[in-house]
Short mmCIF file of C-alpha atoms in Angstrom, two decimals:
data_model
loop_
_atom_site.label_atom_id
_atom_site.label_comp_id
_atom_site.label_asym_id
_atom_site.label_seq_id
_atom_site.Cartn_x
_atom_site.Cartn_y
_atom_site.Cartn_z
CA MET K 7 -25.96 8.81 -15.35
CA THR K 8 -23.78 6.98 -12.88
CA ASP K 9 -21.27 9.01 -10.91
CA PHE K 10 -18.50 6.40 -10.66
CA ALA K 11 -16.63 8.39 -7.99
CA ALA K 12 -19.50 7.75 -5.57
CA LEU K 13 -19.53 3.96 -6.06
CA SER K 14 -17.49 1.71 -3.80
CA VAL K 15 -14.35 0.34 -5.46
CA GLU K 16 -15.93 -3.12 -5.29
CA GLN K 17 -19.19 -1.97 -6.93
CA PHE K 18 -17.31 -0.06 -9.63
CA LEU K 19 -15.34 -3.23 -10.44
CA ASN K 20 -18.54 -5.31 -10.48
CA ASP K 21 -20.09 -2.85 -12.94
CA LEU K 22 -16.94 -2.93 -15.05
CA ALA K 23 -16.98 -6.76 -15.11
CA SER K 24 -20.66 -7.00 -16.11
CA SER K 25 -21.88 -7.38 -19.69
CA ALA K 26 -23.51 -3.92 -19.63
CA PRO K 27 -21.96 -1.80 -22.40
CA THR K 28 -20.79 0.83 -19.87
CA PRO K 29 -18.64 1.34 -17.92
CA GLY K 30 -15.97 -0.07 -20.24
CA GLY K 31 -12.36 0.49 -21.17
CA GLY K 32 -12.66 4.26 -21.63
CA THR K 33 -13.95 4.70 -18.09
CA ALA K 34 -11.31 2.30 -16.73
CA ALA K 35 -8.60 4.32 -18.52
CA ALA K 36 -9.82 7.57 -16.96
CA VAL K 37 -9.93 6.00 -13.47
CA ALA K 38 -6.37 4.72 -13.94
CA GLY K 39 -5.42 8.31 -14.87
CA ALA K 40 -7.08 9.52 -11.66
CA GLN K 41 -5.03 6.98 -9.67
CA GLY K 42 -1.84 8.17 -11.35
CA SER K 43 -2.70 11.80 -10.57
CA ALA K 44 -3.44 10.92 -6.94
CA LEU K 45 0.00 9.27 -6.59
CA VAL K 46 1.64 12.40 -8.03
CA GLU K 47 -0.25 14.45 -5.43
CA MET K 48 0.97 12.08 -2.68
CA VAL K 49 4.62 12.44 -3.70
CA CYS K 50 4.18 16.23 -3.77
CA ALA K 51 2.58 16.12 -0.28
CA LEU K 52 5.48 13.99 1.05
CA THR K 53 7.91 16.58 -0.37
CA LEU K 54 6.01 19.62 0.93
CA ALA K 55 5.91 18.03 4.41
CA LYS K 56 9.72 18.21 4.75
CA GLU K 57 11.55 21.49 5.46
CA LYS K 58 14.71 20.05 3.91
CA PHE K 59 13.02 20.22 0.48
CA ALA K 60 12.01 23.89 1.02
CA ALA K 61 14.01 25.09 -2.01
CA VAL K 62 11.73 23.15 -4.36
CA HIS K 63 8.41 23.69 -2.53
CA ASP K 64 7.09 26.31 -4.98
CA ALA K 65 7.75 24.11 -8.00
CA VAL K 66 6.29 21.04 -6.26
CA ARG K 67 3.19 22.93 -5.11
CA SER K 68 2.53 23.88 -8.70
CA ILE K 69 2.79 20.23 -9.83
CA GLN K 70 0.50 19.17 -6.97
CA ASP K 71 -2.13 21.75 -8.01
CA GLY K 72 -1.96 20.51 -11.60
CA ALA K 73 -2.33 16.87 -10.55
CA GLN K 74 -5.31 17.69 -8.35
CA VAL K 75 -7.06 19.47 -11.21
CA ALA K 76 -6.28 16.51 -13.49
CA ARG K 77 -7.75 14.04 -10.97
CA GLY K 78 -11.05 15.94 -11.07
CA GLU K 79 -10.94 16.02 -14.87
CA PHE K 80 -10.33 12.25 -15.01
CA LEU K 81 -13.34 11.50 -12.80
CA ASP K 82 -15.43 13.76 -15.02
CA LEU K 83 -14.05 12.02 -18.13
CA ALA K 84 -14.83 8.58 -16.61
CA ARG K 85 -18.50 9.61 -16.47
CA ARG K 86 -18.50 11.37 -19.85
CA ASP K 87 -16.90 8.36 -21.55
CA ALA K 88 -19.73 6.11 -20.39
CA GLU K 89 -22.31 8.74 -21.48
CA ALA K 90 -20.69 9.02 -24.91
CA TYR K 91 -20.74 5.26 -25.47
CA ASP K 92 -24.32 4.94 -24.19
CA ALA K 93 -25.29 7.59 -26.78
CA VAL K 94 -23.69 5.47 -29.55
CA VAL K 95 -25.66 2.39 -28.45
CA GLU K 96 -28.88 4.47 -28.25
CA ALA K 97 -28.37 5.98 -31.72
CA ARG K 98 -27.83 2.53 -33.25
CA ARG K 99 -31.20 1.43 -31.84
CA LEU K 100 -33.13 4.22 -33.60
CA PRO K 101 -35.68 3.10 -36.23
CA LYS K 102 -34.48 2.81 -39.83
CA GLU K 103 -37.64 2.04 -41.80
CA THR K 104 -38.17 5.24 -43.81
CA PRO K 105 -35.54 7.32 -45.65
CA GLU K 106 -36.12 10.10 -43.09
CA GLU K 107 -35.55 7.70 -40.18
CA LYS K 108 -32.43 6.34 -41.87
CA ALA K 109 -31.01 9.83 -42.37
CA GLU K 110 -31.79 10.87 -38.79
CA ARG K 111 -30.30 7.65 -37.37
CA SER K 112 -27.17 8.06 -39.47
CA ARG K 113 -26.78 11.67 -38.33
CA ARG K 114 -27.20 10.72 -34.66
CA ILE K 115 -24.69 7.85 -34.96
CA THR K 116 -22.12 10.19 -36.50
CA VAL K 117 -22.56 12.79 -33.75
CA ALA K 118 -22.31 10.08 -31.08
CA ASN K 119 -19.22 8.45 -32.63
CA ARG K 120 -17.51 11.82 -32.89
CA ARG K 121 -18.17 12.41 -29.19
CA ALA K 122 -16.92 8.86 -28.44
CA THR K 123 -13.55 9.83 -29.95
CA GLU K 124 -13.33 13.34 -28.45
CA VAL K 125 -13.84 12.23 -24.85
CA PRO K 126 -11.04 9.58 -24.76
CA MET K 127 -8.79 11.99 -26.72
CA GLN K 128 -9.26 14.43 -23.82
CA THR K 129 -8.38 11.63 -21.37
CA ALA K 130 -5.14 11.02 -23.28
CA ARG K 131 -4.29 14.75 -23.37
CA THR K 132 -4.86 15.15 -19.63
CA ALA K 133 -2.71 12.08 -18.88
CA VAL K 134 0.17 13.33 -21.03
CA ARG K 135 -0.06 16.79 -19.44
CA ILE K 136 0.66 15.23 -16.02
CA LEU K 137 3.29 12.84 -17.44
CA GLU K 138 5.17 15.92 -18.71
CA ALA K 139 5.65 17.10 -15.11
CA LEU K 140 7.09 13.81 -13.85
CA PRO K 141 10.76 14.10 -14.90
CA GLU K 142 10.99 17.35 -12.89
CA LEU K 143 9.29 15.70 -9.90
CA VAL K 144 11.67 12.72 -10.06
CA GLU K 145 14.52 15.25 -9.69
CA LYS K 146 12.94 17.43 -7.00
CA GLY K 147 10.55 15.16 -5.11
CA ASN K 148 11.09 13.25 -1.86
CA PRO K 149 13.31 10.33 -2.91
CA ASN K 150 11.62 8.00 -0.40
CA ALA K 151 8.56 8.00 -2.64
CA ILE K 152 10.41 7.48 -5.90
CA SER K 153 8.74 4.12 -6.70
CA ASP K 154 5.33 5.80 -6.38
CA LEU K 155 6.33 8.20 -9.16
CA GLY K 156 7.23 5.21 -11.32
CA THR K 157 3.81 3.72 -10.61
CA ALA K 158 2.17 7.06 -11.47
CA ALA K 159 4.01 7.16 -14.81
CA LEU K 160 2.96 3.59 -15.63
CA LEU K 161 -0.71 4.24 -14.82
CA LEU K 162 -0.77 7.54 -16.74
CA GLU K 163 0.87 5.95 -19.78
CA ALA K 164 -1.55 3.00 -19.67
CA ALA K 165 -4.43 5.50 -19.39
CA THR K 166 -3.10 7.39 -22.43
CA VAL K 167 -2.60 4.39 -24.72
CA ALA K 168 -5.90 2.78 -23.61
CA ALA K 169 -7.82 6.00 -24.22
CA LEU K 170 -6.25 6.25 -27.68
CA LEU K 171 -7.39 2.67 -28.46
CA ASN K 172 -10.89 3.91 -27.71
CA VAL K 173 -10.35 6.85 -30.07
CA GLY K 174 -9.13 4.46 -32.77
CA ILE K 175 -12.02 2.00 -32.45
CA ASN K 176 -14.66 4.74 -32.80
CA LEU K 177 -12.93 6.88 -35.42
CA PRO K 178 -14.06 4.90 -38.53
CA GLY K 179 -17.64 5.85 -37.58
CA VAL K 180 -16.99 9.56 -38.23
CA PRO K 181 -17.33 10.34 -41.98
CA ASP K 182 -15.04 13.39 -41.91
CA PRO K 183 -11.59 12.87 -43.45
CA ASP K 184 -10.11 16.08 -41.97
CA PHE K 185 -11.30 15.14 -38.49
CA ILE K 186 -9.92 11.59 -38.89
CA ALA K 187 -6.56 12.90 -40.11
CA GLN K 188 -6.29 15.31 -37.16
CA MET K 189 -7.24 12.61 -34.62
CA ASN K 190 -4.76 10.14 -36.13
CA SER K 191 -2.02 12.74 -36.00
CA ASP K 192 -2.81 13.62 -32.36
CA THR K 193 -2.95 9.90 -31.51
CA ALA K 194 0.52 9.25 -32.92
CA ASP K 195 1.92 12.29 -31.10
CA LEU K 196 0.38 11.41 -27.70
CA ASN K 197 1.30 7.70 -27.97
CA GLU K 198 4.91 8.64 -28.68
CA ARG K 199 5.17 11.23 -25.90
CA SER K 200 3.56 9.04 -23.25
CA LEU K 201 5.79 6.04 -24.00
CA ARG K 202 8.92 8.21 -24.01
CA LEU K 203 8.01 9.84 -20.68
CA ARG K 204 7.11 6.49 -19.10
CA ASP K 205 10.43 4.99 -20.18
CA GLN K 206 12.37 8.00 -18.92
CA VAL K 207 10.66 8.01 -15.49
CA VAL K 208 10.87 4.23 -14.97
CA ARG K 209 14.55 4.26 -15.95
CA ASP K 210 15.29 7.13 -13.54
CA VAL K 211 13.38 5.34 -10.75
CA ARG K 212 15.33 2.09 -11.28
CA LYS K 213 18.63 4.01 -11.08
CA ARG K 214 17.78 4.90 -7.46
CA PHE K 215 17.42 1.31 -6.20
CA MET B 28 -6.78 -2.28 8.39
CA THR B 29 -8.62 -0.51 5.65
CA ASP B 30 -10.62 -2.60 3.20
CA PHE B 31 -10.10 -0.50 0.08
CA ALA B 32 -12.83 -2.34 -1.82
CA ALA B 33 -15.43 -0.88 0.56
CA LEU B 34 -14.31 2.75 0.09
CA SER B 35 -15.90 4.93 -2.56
CA VAL B 36 -13.69 5.48 -5.61
CA GLU B 37 -13.45 9.14 -4.59
CA GLN B 38 -12.43 8.34 -1.00
CA PHE B 39 -9.87 5.77 -2.18
CA LEU B 40 -8.33 8.39 -4.48
CA ASN B 41 -8.30 10.95 -1.64
CA ASP B 42 -6.48 8.46 0.59
CA LEU B 43 -4.03 7.70 -2.23
CA ALA B 44 -3.35 11.43 -2.73
CA SER B 45 -2.75 12.13 0.97
CA SER B 46 0.68 12.19 2.60
CA ALA B 47 -0.15 9.10 4.72
CA PRO B 48 2.38 6.35 3.90
CA THR B 49 -0.40 3.98 2.79
CA PRO B 50 -2.15 3.39 0.49
CA GLY B 51 0.67 3.97 -2.01
CA GLY B 52 1.90 2.70 -5.34
CA GLY B 53 1.69 -1.00 -4.41
CA THR B 54 -2.01 -0.70 -3.59
CA ALA B 55 -2.64 1.39 -6.72
CA ALA B 56 -0.92 -1.28 -8.82
CA ALA B 57 -3.14 -4.02 -7.35
CA VAL B 58 -6.30 -1.95 -7.97
CA ALA B 59 -5.21 -1.38 -11.58
CA GLY B 60 -4.81 -5.17 -11.86
CA ALA B 61 -8.34 -5.60 -10.50
CA GLN B 62 -9.63 -3.17 -13.16
CA GLY B 63 -7.81 -5.12 -15.87
CA SER B 64 -9.30 -8.39 -14.61
CA ALA B 65 -12.79 -6.87 -14.51
CA LEU B 66 -12.45 -5.79 -18.17
CA VAL B 67 -11.39 -9.34 -19.11
CA GLU B 68 -14.50 -10.63 -17.32
CA MET B 69 -16.64 -8.12 -19.25
CA VAL B 70 -15.29 -9.22 -22.62
CA CYS B 71 -15.92 -12.86 -21.62
CA ALA B 72 -19.49 -11.97 -20.57
CA LEU B 73 -20.10 -10.18 -23.90
CA THR B 74 -18.88 -13.32 -25.69
CA LEU B 75 -20.88 -15.77 -23.58
CA ALA B 76 -24.04 -13.70 -24.20
CA LYS B 77 -23.96 -14.46 -27.95
CA GLU B 78 -24.99 -17.84 -29.36
CA LYS B 79 -22.87 -17.20 -32.45
CA PHE B 80 -19.74 -17.62 -30.30
CA ALA B 81 -20.99 -20.94 -28.84
CA ALA B 82 -18.02 -22.88 -30.21
CA VAL B 83 -15.65 -20.96 -27.92
CA HIS B 84 -17.90 -20.65 -24.85
CA ASP B 85 -16.08 -23.35 -22.85
CA ALA B 86 -12.68 -21.77 -23.38
CA VAL B 87 -14.04 -18.27 -22.65
CA ARG B 88 -15.83 -19.42 -19.49
CA SER B 89 -12.55 -20.77 -18.20
CA ILE B 90 -10.80 -17.42 -18.85
CA GLN B 91 -13.68 -15.59 -17.14
CA ASP B 92 -13.39 -17.81 -14.05
CA GLY B 93 -9.66 -17.15 -13.90
CA ALA B 94 -10.12 -13.38 -14.22
CA GLN B 95 -12.76 -13.37 -11.48
CA VAL B 96 -10.44 -15.23 -9.11
CA ALA B 97 -7.63 -12.82 -9.99
CA ARG B 98 -9.85 -9.79 -9.27
CA GLY B 99 -10.45 -11.09 -5.74
CA GLU B 100 -6.72 -11.75 -5.32
CA PHE B 101 -5.88 -8.20 -6.45
CA LEU B 102 -8.27 -6.63 -3.92
CA ASP B 103 -6.72 -8.82 -1.23
CA LEU B 104 -3.22 -7.82 -2.41
CA ALA B 105 -4.22 -4.11 -2.36
CA ARG B 106 -4.94 -4.46 1.36
CA ARG B 107 -1.93 -6.69 2.10
CA ASP B 108 0.42 -4.27 0.32
CA ALA B 109 -0.66 -1.43 2.60
CA GLU B 110 -0.33 -3.71 5.65
CA ALA B 111 3.17 -4.76 4.59
CA TYR B 112 4.35 -1.18 4.16
CA ASP B 113 2.75 -0.08 7.44
CA ALA B 114 4.74 -2.87 9.13
CA VAL B 115 7.99 -1.49 7.64
CA VAL B 116 7.20 2.01 8.97
CA GLU B 117 6.29 0.56 12.39
CA ALA B 118 9.49 -1.51 12.60
CA ARG B 119 11.64 1.54 11.77
CA ARG B 120 10.07 3.39 14.71
CA LEU B 121 11.10 0.73 17.25
CA PRO B 122 13.56 1.89 19.95
CA LYS B 123 17.27 1.44 19.24
CA GLU B 124 19.00 2.44 22.48
CA THR B 125 20.38 -0.89 23.74
CA PRO B 126 22.14 -3.62 21.72
CA GLU B 127 19.10 -5.87 22.36
CA GLU B 128 16.71 -3.21 21.05
CA LYS B 129 18.93 -2.66 18.04
CA ALA B 130 19.00 -6.37 17.24
CA GLU B 131 15.23 -6.73 17.65
CA ARG B 132 14.55 -3.63 15.52
CA SER B 133 16.88 -4.86 12.81
CA ARG B 134 15.22 -8.30 12.81
CA ARG B 135 11.73 -6.76 12.58
CA ILE B 136 12.78 -4.43 9.72
CA THR B 137 14.19 -7.37 7.77
CA VAL B 138 11.01 -9.44 8.21
CA ALA B 139 8.87 -6.44 7.19
CA ASN B 140 11.00 -5.59 4.15
CA ARG B 141 10.90 -9.21 3.01
CA ARG B 142 7.10 -9.13 3.24
CA ALA B 143 7.08 -5.78 1.37
CA THR B 144 8.79 -7.52 -1.57
CA GLU B 145 6.75 -10.75 -1.47
CA VAL B 146 3.35 -9.04 -1.63
CA PRO B 147 4.03 -6.94 -4.78
CA MET B 148 5.80 -9.95 -6.35
CA GLN B 149 2.50 -11.81 -5.94
CA THR B 150 0.66 -8.87 -7.56
CA ALA B 151 3.01 -9.11 -10.55
CA ARG B 152 2.57 -12.90 -10.81
CA THR B 153 -1.23 -12.63 -10.73
CA ALA B 154 -1.21 -9.90 -13.39
CA VAL B 155 1.03 -11.91 -15.72
CA ARG B 156 -1.15 -15.02 -15.19
CA ILE B 157 -4.16 -13.11 -16.63
CA LEU B 158 -2.06 -11.44 -19.35
CA GLU B 159 -1.12 -14.95 -20.55
CA ALA B 160 -4.79 -15.65 -21.35
CA LEU B 161 -5.31 -12.49 -23.42
CA PRO B 162 -3.92 -13.53 -26.83
CA GLU B 163 -6.41 -16.45 -26.86
CA LEU B 164 -9.25 -14.11 -25.85
CA VAL B 165 -8.32 -11.63 -28.60
CA GLU B 166 -8.77 -14.51 -31.05
CA LYS B 167 -11.95 -15.98 -29.57
CA GLY B 168 -13.70 -13.09 -27.83
CA ASN B 169 -16.51 -10.84 -29.11
CA PRO B 170 -14.72 -8.51 -31.57
CA ASN B 171 -16.99 -5.58 -30.60
CA ALA B 172 -15.13 -5.41 -27.28
CA ILE B 173 -11.64 -5.69 -28.71
CA SER B 174 -10.48 -2.26 -27.48
CA ASP B 175 -11.47 -3.27 -23.93
CA LEU B 176 -9.04 -6.19 -24.17
CA GLY B 177 -6.32 -3.75 -25.19
CA THR B 178 -7.15 -1.62 -22.15
CA ALA B 179 -7.07 -4.73 -19.95
CA ALA B 180 -3.60 -5.64 -21.27
CA LEU B 181 -2.32 -2.09 -20.66
CA LEU B 182 -3.64 -1.99 -17.08
CA LEU B 183 -2.31 -5.48 -16.27
CA GLU B 184 1.12 -4.66 -17.67
CA ALA B 185 1.23 -1.34 -15.76
CA ALA B 186 0.21 -3.28 -12.61
CA THR B 187 3.03 -5.79 -13.22
CA VAL B 188 5.83 -3.29 -13.82
CA ALA B 189 4.63 -1.00 -11.00
CA ALA B 190 4.47 -3.91 -8.54
CA LEU B 191 7.99 -4.92 -9.57
CA LEU B 192 9.24 -1.36 -8.88
CA ASN B 193 7.89 -1.86 -5.36
CA VAL B 194 9.77 -5.17 -5.13
CA GLY B 195 12.95 -3.44 -6.30
CA ILE B 196 12.73 -0.50 -3.90
CA ASN B 197 12.31 -2.78 -0.85
CA LEU B 198 14.72 -5.55 -1.86
CA PRO B 199 17.96 -3.88 -0.63
CA GLY B 200 16.47 -4.07 2.90
CA VAL B 201 16.55 -7.89 2.89
CA PRO B 202 20.05 -9.14 3.87
CA ASP B 203 19.73 -12.50 2.07
CA PRO B 204 21.73 -12.78 -1.18
CA ASP B 205 19.92 -15.95 -2.35
CA PHE B 206 16.51 -14.32 -1.82
CA ILE B 207 17.66 -11.16 -3.63
CA ALA B 208 19.02 -13.18 -6.56
CA GLN B 209 15.76 -15.14 -6.86
CA MET B 210 13.61 -11.98 -6.69
CA ASN B 211 15.79 -10.21 -9.28
CA SER B 212 15.55 -13.18 -11.59
CA ASP B 213 11.75 -13.37 -11.19
CA THR B 214 11.51 -9.60 -11.72
CA ALA B 215 13.41 -9.76 -15.02
CA ASP B 216 11.27 -12.69 -16.20
CA LEU B 217 7.90 -11.07 -15.29
CA ASN B 218 8.89 -7.64 -16.70
CA GLU B 219 9.84 -9.26 -19.99
CA ARG B 220 6.72 -11.44 -20.25
CA SER B 221 4.31 -8.63 -19.37
CA LEU B 222 5.79 -6.18 -21.88
CA ARG B 223 5.81 -8.84 -24.63
CA LEU B 224 2.16 -9.78 -23.97
CA ARG B 225 1.06 -6.13 -23.80
CA ASP B 226 2.75 -5.38 -27.12
CA GLN B 227 1.23 -8.46 -28.75
CA VAL B 228 -2.32 -7.68 -27.55
CA VAL B 229 -2.16 -3.95 -28.38
CA ARG B 230 -0.79 -4.73 -31.85
CA ASP B 231 -3.55 -7.30 -32.48
CA VAL B 232 -6.20 -4.84 -31.27
CA ARG B 233 -4.91 -2.06 -33.56
CA LYS B 234 -5.07 -4.46 -36.55
CA ARG B 235 -8.85 -4.66 -36.08
CA PHE B 236 -9.53 -0.90 -36.43
#
């Protein structure tokens, strides 16, 4: 399985642009989340570098640690999203001649579809977890890097909503009403929180111009 | 000057996370735009690969060509954004002892700030140009890749709004009221168009679940 982190940016984009089924939108969403996390880390680093922000260093260090962990998770999710979708494609190609083959194929498709909703749901959760820290960082962080926090919020929100589109597209393939209801409920909650946090951060950033 | 396209994804993210002034949000916005363009190209490729969509192949090929051009522009803009911001930092470090030095430093800062608004404005324009093609592609493109078009719209809109935050943060450093008025007017127009197109595409994608 491809480790996207090791590819050059240009090669990753070429792979994304190709007609191969993966990498696709789920991987792109996770990489956008990793970019957002990296920008949060940068703003933290620019705050920790200045003695005049010493009073907030402990709080900022904690946000930086969280963003760094999230960046690693996003790169892992980028890979796992492609694996999950490849498994869906593979399951669909299984033979379906005999009743036994049909049953086995159907079972494998269900398992793969379920996985193809769980992985992007995790991408959305990780993105919202970092978004939740941004209003505090807008208050406490180095104001010279305020526009970078706005960019981080935009990329993390895009990652969230995009990941949830990938949940939604794969969800009808999971014949489990309780699971579907839970995923739909989580989707509505994460969509709402990410948009609200994005709007709050972008508005606060624009106030500083 | 660093060619970000040649870095590994992991190294690019490390550079983004570091406290070095560049790459920052402007470069991240352009890379997100490149990812959005690549996803548009992928959906076009998945449509052109199927004979059953032959009736729309000409229109789709034209969108694919446009997205490919835009991807190259975004990678160029990612580099130029970092160069523009480095020039601002460099100009601020010029000596300011004598009146002549002060005047020269002030002139150089103005030129650099102007450039640091023009580059992200171009990023926003390129992103909106591709966003404009998406409603047609949602109609005509391979429906199996519909969620990837939603992801493309989200990344291109995030790239637009983020680039425009970078315009806004640098604009007060350009002492030219006509230029400021024009950039503010363009900013309002591009923000509005990108959000409207994102909402339209995401809504159309969700209808297909």
